[in-house]
Every structure is written in structure tokens, then in C-alpha cells.
PDB file of C-alpha atoms in Angstrom:
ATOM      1  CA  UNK A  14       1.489  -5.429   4.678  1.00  0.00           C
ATOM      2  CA  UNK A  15       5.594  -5.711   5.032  1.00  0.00           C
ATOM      3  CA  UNK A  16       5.430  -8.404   7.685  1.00  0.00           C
ATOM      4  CA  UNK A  17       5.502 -11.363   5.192  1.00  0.00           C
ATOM      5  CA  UNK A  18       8.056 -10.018   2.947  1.00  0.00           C
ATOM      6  CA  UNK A  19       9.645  -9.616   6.181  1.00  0.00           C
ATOM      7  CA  UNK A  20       9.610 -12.861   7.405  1.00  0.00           C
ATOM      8  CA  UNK A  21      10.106 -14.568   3.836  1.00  0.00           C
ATOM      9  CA  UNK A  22      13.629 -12.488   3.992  1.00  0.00           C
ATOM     10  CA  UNK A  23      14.373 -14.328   6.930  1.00  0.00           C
ATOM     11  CA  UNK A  24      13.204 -17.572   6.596  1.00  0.00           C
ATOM     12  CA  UNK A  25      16.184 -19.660   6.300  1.00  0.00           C
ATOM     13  CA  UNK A  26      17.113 -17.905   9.798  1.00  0.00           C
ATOM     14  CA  UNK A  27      13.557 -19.882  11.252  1.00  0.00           C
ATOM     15  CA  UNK A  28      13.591 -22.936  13.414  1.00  0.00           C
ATOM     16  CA  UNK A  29      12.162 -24.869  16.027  1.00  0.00           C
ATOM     17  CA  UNK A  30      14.141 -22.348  18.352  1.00  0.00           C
ATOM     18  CA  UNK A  31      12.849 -18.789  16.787  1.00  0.00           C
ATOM     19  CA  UNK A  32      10.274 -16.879  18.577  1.00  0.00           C
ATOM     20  CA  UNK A  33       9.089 -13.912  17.016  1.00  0.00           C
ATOM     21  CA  UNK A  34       7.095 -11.037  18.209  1.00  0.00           C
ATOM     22  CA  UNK A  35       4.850  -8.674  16.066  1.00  0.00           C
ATOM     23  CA  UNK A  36       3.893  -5.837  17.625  1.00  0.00           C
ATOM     24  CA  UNK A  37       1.465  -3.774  15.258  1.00  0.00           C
ATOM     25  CA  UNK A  38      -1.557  -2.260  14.353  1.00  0.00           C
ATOM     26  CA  UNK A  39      -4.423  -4.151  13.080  1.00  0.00           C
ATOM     27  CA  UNK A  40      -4.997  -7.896  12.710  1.00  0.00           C
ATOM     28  CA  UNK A  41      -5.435 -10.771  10.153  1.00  0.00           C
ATOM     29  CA  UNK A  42      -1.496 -11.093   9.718  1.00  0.00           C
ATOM     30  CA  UNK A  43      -0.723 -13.110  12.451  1.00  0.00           C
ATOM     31  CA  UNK A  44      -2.678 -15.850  11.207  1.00  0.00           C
ATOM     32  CA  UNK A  45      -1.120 -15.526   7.806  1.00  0.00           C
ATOM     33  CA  UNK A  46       2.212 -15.833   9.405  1.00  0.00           C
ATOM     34  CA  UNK A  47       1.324 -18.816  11.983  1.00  0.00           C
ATOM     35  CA  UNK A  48       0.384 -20.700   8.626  1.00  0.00           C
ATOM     36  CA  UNK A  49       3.678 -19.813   6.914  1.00  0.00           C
ATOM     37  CA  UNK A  50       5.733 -20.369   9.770  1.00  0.00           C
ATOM     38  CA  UNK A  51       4.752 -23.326  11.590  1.00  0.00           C
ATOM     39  CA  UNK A  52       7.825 -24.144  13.016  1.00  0.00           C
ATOM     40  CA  UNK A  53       8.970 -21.122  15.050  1.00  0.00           C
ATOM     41  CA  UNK A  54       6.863 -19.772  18.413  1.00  0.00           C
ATOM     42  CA  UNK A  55       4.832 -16.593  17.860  1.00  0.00           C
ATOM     43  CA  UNK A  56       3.853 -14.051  19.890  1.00  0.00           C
ATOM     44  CA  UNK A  57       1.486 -10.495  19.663  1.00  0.00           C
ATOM     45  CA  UNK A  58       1.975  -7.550  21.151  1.00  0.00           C
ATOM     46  CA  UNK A  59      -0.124  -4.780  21.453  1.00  0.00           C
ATOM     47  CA  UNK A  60       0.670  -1.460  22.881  1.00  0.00           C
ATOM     48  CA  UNK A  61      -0.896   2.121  23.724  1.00  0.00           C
ATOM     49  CA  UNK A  62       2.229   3.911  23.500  1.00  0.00           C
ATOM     50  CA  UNK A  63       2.239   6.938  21.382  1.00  0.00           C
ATOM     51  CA  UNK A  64       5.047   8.084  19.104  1.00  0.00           C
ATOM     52  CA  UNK A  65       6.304   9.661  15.950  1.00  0.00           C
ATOM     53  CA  UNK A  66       9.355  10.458  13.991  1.00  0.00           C
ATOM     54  CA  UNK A  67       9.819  14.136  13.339  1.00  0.00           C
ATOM     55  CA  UNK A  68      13.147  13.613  11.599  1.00  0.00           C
ATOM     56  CA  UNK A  69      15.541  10.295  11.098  1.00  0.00           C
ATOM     57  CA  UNK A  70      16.753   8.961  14.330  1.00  0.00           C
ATOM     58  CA  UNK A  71      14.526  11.208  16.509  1.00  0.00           C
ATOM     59  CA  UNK A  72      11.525   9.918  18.400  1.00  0.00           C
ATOM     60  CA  UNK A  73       8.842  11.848  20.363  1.00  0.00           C
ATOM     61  CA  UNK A  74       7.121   9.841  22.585  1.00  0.00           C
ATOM     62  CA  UNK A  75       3.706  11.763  22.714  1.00  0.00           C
ATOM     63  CA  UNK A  76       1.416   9.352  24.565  1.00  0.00           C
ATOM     64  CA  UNK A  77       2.773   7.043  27.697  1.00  0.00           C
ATOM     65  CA  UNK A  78       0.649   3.883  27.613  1.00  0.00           C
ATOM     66  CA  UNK A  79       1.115   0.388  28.206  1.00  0.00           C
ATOM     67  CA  UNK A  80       2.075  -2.974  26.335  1.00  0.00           C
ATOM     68  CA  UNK A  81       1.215  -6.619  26.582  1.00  0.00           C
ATOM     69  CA  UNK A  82       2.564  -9.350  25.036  1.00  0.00           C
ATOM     70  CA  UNK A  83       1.129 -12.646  24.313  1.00  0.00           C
ATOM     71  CA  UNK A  84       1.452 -16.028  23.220  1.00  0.00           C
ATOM     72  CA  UNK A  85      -0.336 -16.686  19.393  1.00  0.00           C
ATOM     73  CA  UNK A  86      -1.973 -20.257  18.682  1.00  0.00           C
ATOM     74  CA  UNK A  87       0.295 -21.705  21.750  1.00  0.00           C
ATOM     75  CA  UNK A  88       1.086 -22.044  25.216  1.00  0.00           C
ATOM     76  CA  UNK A  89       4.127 -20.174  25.310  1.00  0.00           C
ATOM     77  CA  UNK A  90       5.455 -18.287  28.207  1.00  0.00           C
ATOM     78  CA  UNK A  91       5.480 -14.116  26.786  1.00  0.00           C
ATOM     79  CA  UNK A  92       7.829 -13.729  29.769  1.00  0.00           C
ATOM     80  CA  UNK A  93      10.403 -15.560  27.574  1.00  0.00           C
ATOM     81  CA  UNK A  94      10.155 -12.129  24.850  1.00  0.00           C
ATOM     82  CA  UNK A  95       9.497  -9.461  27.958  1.00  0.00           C
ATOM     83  CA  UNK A  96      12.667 -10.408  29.770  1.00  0.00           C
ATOM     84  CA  UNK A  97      14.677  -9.053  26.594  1.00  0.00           C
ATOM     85  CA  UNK A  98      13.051  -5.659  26.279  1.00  0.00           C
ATOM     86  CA  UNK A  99      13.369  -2.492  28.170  1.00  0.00           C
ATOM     87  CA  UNK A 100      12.773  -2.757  31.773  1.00  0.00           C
ATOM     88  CA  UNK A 101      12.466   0.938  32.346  1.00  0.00           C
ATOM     89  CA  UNK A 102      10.563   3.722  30.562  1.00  0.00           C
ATOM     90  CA  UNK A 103       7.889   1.373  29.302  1.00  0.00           C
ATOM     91  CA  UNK A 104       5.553  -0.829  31.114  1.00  0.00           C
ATOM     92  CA  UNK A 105       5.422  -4.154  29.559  1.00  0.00           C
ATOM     93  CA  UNK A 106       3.042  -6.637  30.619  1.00  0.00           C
ATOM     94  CA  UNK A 107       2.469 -10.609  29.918  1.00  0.00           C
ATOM     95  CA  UNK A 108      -0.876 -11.477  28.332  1.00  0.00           C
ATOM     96  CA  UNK A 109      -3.542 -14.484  28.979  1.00  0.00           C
ATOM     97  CA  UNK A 110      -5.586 -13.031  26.225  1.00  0.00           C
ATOM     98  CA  UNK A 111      -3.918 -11.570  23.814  1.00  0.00           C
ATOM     99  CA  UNK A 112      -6.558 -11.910  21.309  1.00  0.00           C
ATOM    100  CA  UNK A 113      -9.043  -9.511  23.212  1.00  0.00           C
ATOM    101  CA  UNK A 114      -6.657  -6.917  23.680  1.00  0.00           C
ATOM    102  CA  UNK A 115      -5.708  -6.935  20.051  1.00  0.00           C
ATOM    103  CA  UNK A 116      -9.881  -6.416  19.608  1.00  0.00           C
ATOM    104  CA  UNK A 117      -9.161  -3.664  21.457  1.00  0.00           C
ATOM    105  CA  UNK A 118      -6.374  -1.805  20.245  1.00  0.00           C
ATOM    106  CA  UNK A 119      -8.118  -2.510  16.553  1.00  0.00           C
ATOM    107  CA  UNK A 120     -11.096  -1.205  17.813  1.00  0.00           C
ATOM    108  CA  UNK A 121      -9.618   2.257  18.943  1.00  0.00           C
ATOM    109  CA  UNK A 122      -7.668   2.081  15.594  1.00  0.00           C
ATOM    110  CA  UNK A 123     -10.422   2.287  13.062  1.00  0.00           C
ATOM    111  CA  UNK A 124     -12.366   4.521  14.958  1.00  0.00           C
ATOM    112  CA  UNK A 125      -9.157   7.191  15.295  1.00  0.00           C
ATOM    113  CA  UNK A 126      -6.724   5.773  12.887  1.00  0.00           C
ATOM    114  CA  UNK A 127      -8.253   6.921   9.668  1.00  0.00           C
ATOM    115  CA  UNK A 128     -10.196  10.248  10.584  1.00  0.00           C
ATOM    116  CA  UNK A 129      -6.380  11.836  11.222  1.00  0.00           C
ATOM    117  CA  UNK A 130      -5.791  10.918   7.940  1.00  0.00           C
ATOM    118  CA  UNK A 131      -8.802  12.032   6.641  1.00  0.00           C
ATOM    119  CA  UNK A 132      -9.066  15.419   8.344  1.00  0.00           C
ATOM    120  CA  UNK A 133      -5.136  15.247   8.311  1.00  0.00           C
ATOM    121  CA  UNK A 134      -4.637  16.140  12.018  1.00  0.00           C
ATOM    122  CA  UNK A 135      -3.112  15.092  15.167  1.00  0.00           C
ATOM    123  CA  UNK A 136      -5.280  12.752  17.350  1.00  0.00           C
ATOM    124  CA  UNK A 137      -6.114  15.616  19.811  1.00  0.00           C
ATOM    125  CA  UNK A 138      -7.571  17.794  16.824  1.00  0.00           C
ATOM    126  CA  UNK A 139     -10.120  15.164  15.432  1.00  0.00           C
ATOM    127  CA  UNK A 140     -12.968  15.946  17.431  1.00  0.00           C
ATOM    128  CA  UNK A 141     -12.829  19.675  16.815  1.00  0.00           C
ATOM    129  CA  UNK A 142     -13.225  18.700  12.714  1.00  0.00           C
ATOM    130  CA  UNK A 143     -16.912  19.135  11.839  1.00  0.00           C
ATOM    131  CA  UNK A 144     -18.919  16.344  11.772  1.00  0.00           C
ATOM    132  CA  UNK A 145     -16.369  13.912  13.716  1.00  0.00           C
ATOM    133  CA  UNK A 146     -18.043  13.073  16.634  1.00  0.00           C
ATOM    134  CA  UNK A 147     -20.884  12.123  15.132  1.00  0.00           C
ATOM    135  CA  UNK A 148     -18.605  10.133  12.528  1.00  0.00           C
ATOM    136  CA  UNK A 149     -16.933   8.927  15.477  1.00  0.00           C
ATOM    137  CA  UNK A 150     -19.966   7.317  17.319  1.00  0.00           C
ATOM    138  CA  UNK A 151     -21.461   5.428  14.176  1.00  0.00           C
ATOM    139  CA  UNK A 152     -17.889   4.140  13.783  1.00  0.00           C
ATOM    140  CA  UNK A 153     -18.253   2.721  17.155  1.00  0.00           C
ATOM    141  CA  UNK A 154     -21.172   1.596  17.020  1.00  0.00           C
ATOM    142  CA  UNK A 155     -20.486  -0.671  14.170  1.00  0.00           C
ATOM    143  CA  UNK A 156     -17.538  -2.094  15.513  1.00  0.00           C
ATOM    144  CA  UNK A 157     -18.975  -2.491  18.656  1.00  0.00           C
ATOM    145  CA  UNK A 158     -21.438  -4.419  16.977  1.00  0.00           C
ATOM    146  CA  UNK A 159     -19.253  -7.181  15.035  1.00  0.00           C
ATOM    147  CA  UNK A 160     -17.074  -7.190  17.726  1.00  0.00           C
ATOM    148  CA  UNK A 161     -19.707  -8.361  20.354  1.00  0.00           C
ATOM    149  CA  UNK A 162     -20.719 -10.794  17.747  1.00  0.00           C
ATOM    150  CA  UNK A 163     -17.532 -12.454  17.559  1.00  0.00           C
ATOM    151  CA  UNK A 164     -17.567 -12.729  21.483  1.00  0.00           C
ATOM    152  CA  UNK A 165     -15.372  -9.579  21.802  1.00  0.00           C
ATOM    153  CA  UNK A 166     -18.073  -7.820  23.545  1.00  0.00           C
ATOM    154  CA  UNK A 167     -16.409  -6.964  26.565  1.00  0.00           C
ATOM    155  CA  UNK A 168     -13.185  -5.174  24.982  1.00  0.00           C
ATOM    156  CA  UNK A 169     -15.256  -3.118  22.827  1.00  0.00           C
ATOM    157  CA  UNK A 170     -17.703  -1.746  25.154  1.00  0.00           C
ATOM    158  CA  UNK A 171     -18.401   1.634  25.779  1.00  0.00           C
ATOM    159  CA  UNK A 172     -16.242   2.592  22.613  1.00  0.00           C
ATOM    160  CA  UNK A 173     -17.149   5.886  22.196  1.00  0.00           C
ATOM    161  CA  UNK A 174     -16.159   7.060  24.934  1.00  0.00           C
ATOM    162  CA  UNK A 175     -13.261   5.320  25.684  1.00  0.00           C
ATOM    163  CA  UNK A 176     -12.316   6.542  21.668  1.00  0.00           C
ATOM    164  CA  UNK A 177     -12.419  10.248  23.048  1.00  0.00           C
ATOM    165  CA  UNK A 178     -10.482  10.028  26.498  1.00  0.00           C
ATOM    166  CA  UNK A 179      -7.697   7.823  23.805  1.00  0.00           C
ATOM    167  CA  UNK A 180      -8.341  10.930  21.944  1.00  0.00           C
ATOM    168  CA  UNK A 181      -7.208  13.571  24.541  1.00  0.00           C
ATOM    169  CA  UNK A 182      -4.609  11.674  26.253  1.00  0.00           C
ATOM    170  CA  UNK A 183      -2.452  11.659  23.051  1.00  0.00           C
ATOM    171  CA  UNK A 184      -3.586  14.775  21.736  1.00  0.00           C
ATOM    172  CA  UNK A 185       0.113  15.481  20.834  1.00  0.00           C
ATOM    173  CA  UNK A 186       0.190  12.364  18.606  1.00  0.00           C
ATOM    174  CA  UNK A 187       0.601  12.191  15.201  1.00  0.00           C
ATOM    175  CA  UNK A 188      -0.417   8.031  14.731  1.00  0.00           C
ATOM    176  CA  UNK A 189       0.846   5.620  12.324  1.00  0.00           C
ATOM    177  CA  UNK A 190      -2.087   6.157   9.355  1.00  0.00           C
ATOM    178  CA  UNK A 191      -1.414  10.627   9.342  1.00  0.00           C
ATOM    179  CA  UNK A 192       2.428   9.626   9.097  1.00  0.00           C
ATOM    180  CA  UNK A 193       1.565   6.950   5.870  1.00  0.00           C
ATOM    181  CA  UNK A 194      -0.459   9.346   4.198  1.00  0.00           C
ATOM    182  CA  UNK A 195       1.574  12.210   4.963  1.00  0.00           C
ATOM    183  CA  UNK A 196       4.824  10.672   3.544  1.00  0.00           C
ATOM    184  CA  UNK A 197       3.133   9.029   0.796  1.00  0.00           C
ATOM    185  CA  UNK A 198       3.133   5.613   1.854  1.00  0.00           C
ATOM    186  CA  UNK A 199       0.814   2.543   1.973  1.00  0.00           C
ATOM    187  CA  UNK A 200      -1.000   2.845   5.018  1.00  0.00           C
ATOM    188  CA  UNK A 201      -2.538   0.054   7.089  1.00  0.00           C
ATOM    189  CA  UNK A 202      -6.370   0.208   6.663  1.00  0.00           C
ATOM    190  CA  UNK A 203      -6.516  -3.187   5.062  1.00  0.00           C
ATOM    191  CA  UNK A 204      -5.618  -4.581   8.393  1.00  0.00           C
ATOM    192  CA  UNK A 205      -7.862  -1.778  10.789  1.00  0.00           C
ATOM    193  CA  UNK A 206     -11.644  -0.982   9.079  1.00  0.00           C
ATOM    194  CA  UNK A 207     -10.671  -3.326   5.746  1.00  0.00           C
ATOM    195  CA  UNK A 208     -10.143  -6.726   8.699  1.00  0.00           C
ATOM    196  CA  UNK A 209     -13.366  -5.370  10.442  1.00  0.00           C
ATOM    197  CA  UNK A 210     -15.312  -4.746   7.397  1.00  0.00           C
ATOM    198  CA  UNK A 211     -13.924  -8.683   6.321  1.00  0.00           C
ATOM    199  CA  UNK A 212     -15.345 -10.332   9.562  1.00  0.00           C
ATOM    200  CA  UNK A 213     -18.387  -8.123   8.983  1.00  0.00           C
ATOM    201  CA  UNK A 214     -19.332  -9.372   5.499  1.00  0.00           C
ATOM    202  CA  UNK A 215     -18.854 -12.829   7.278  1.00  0.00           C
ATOM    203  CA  UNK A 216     -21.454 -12.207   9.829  1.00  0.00           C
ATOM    204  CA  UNK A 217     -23.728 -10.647   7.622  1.00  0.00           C
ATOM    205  CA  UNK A 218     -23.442  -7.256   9.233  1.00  0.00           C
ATOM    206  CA  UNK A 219     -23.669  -3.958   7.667  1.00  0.00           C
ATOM    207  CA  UNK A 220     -21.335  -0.931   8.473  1.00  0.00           C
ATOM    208  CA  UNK A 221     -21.677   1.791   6.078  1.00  0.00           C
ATOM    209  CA  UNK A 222     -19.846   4.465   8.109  1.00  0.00           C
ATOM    210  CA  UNK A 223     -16.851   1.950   8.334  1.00  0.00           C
ATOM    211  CA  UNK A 224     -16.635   1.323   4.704  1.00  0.00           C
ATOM    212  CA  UNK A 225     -16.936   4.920   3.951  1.00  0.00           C
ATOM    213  CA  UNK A 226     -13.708   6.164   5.754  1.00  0.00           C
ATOM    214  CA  UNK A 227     -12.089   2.811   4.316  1.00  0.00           C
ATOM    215  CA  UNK A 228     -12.698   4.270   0.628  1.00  0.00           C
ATOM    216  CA  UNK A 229     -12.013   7.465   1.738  1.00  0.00           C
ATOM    217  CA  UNK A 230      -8.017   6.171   3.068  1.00  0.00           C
ATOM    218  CA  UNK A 231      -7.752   3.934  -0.335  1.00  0.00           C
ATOM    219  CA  UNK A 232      -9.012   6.999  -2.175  1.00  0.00           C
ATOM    220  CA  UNK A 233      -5.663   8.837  -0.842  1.00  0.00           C
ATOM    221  CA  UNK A 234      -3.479   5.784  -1.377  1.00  0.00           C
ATOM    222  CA  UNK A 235      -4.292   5.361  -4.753  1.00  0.00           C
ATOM    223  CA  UNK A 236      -3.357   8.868  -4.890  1.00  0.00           C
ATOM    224  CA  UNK A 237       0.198   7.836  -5.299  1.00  0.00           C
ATOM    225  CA  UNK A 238       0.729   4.578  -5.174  1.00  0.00           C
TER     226      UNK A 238
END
């Protein structure tokens, strides 16, 4: 929800010559920003890298993963961002289809991203909460169905499962929604279950279990925002 304050800040920085990179959760804002911005070259990222900020200026890196990097709305090489970032410690990859992985990362995201909020855990202490893993395979299930009807089927399948090995291997983590909530901040379900629950109305498809953790987050924002 900061990216297009962001950019606006630096928009008299923006030419023919600027390629920018977003690399975040949840989707819907690259297309706002495309639209904005015609000019400049955009690329996504998406990464399964796990880390948090215990204090300012320290970094645990609680989940090793990996990130890929595509071109948005173009034909853009994403080896022209890659050769600029680290080329040890992480492993950065260029993307053909940048759009299915980002169905894939948002897919893992609304079915973990808002439960460790909820249940105000880490990621590794979600599925001993009561009720989550059934929570956790209706969430699925929806977004396995809207994202097979928007011809995502093939990054979404098998979600559950997938969901709970994500689950384990950064059981350490404390993600991006727990941290918002946590530290009072706007978090970024508008752009996780709130996009999903967008395309769904769209298609005509119901997800009740999906719009119930998505009150449940906005619930706690309005808390103190």
C-alpha cells in the first residue's frame, strides 16, 4: 500500500531509462504502477526467503529460499536487474513467467500470511493452533479454486500440502503480516486474501473461509489505525 506513494516521491527521477523492481507480497500493484508509470521498464520479483527484524539494523534470515525476477507487461531482459544484486548468499533466478510464480507466492501467502497474525505465532506454530489445519485446507481449497480458474492451475496445485512443508521449513519465521500487526502497522491483506477475494467476486466464486480471516486481519487493523 506504500509502493505508489513511493514511486509518486520519485517520479521526476522516471524516464525512458528507469527500471524498477518490486519485490513484495501480494499482487494488484504492479498493474497500478505499469499504468502510472508508462515510461520506465518494470520488473517483479518474488522470493521464498524468510526474514525478520528483531531490532533496527539486525536481520535474521530464518528461511533460505529462492528468488526470481521477471519482466512485467514487456520483453525485458531480468538479467539486466539480477546482475546488480548479490551474487552470493541468495539464489536469484531470471523468470519467463513471472506472473505464475507471483500466483504462487500469493497463494502460500493467504493461506499462512494471516493465520500468524491471527493466532499471533511464528509460521512453524500455526498448525499446532486448534482448528488450523482444517482452516488451512478450506483456505486452499478456495484459492486453489479461483486460481485454476484464472488458468493458474498448475502453480496452485496441491496447496495444502505444499502450505505445510512452507510451514515447517520456516518454522523459525516470524512473516511480514505477525510483524504489521505486532508493531501496529497496516498490514498487507488487501493485496493477499482482499486481491483473491477481488478476482473471486469477478468469477462469481464463493470463498467464505477466505473472507473470514480477511475480516478477522481488518478487524485488528482497525484496532489502531
Amino acid at each position: 500500500h506504500q509502493t505508489l506513494e513511493a514511486m509518486q516521491q520519485a517520479r521526476l527521477r522516471i524516464n525512458g531509462r528507469t527500471r524498477v523492481l518490486l519485490l513484495q507480497n501480494g499482487m494488484g500493484v504492479a498493474d497500478l504502477i505499469a499504468e502510472r508509470f508508462p515510461a520506465m521498464t518494470l520488473y517483479c520479483g518474488v522470493t521464498t526467503d524468510g526474514a525478520y527484524c528483531p531490532e533496527p539494523f539486525s536481520i535474521i534470515h530464518a528461511g533460505s529460499g529462492s528468488t526470481y525476477i521477471g519482466a512485467f507487461g514487456h520483453s525485458g531482459d531480468p538479467r539486466a536487474i539480477i546482475r546488480h544484486l548479490p551474487a552470493t548468499g541468495l539464489d536469484i533466478n531470471p523468470c519467463t513467467d513471472i506472473e505464475g510464480r507471483q500466483w504462487q507466492k500469493l497463494a502460500m501467502n493467504c493461506a499462512i500470511n494471516g493465520l500468524t497474525a491471527v493466532y499471533h505465532c511464528r509460521n512453524g506454530e500455526v498448525l499446532e493452533q486448534t482448528g488450523a489445519p482444517a482452516r488451512i485446507a478450506k483456505l486452499c481449497e478456495e484459492i486453489e479454486g479461483v486460481g485454476t480458474a484464472l488458468g493458474f492451475g498448475v502453480w496452485v496445485e496441491d496447496l495444502y500440502q505444499k502450505t505445510v512443508s512452507v510451514l515447517r521449513a520456516t518454522a523459525a519465521n516470524y512473516n511480514s503480516m505477525y510483524q504489521d500487526i505486532e508493531r501496529r502497522r497496516r498490514t498487507e491483506i488487501d493485496y493477499l486474501n482482499g486481491y483473491l477475494l477481488q478476482q473471486a467476486q469477478r468469477l462469481g466464486i464463493r470463498c467464505p473461509e477466505n473472507q473470514k480471516l480477511y475480516e478477522e486481519v481488518k478487524r485488528r487493523e482497525e484496532s489502531f489505525i
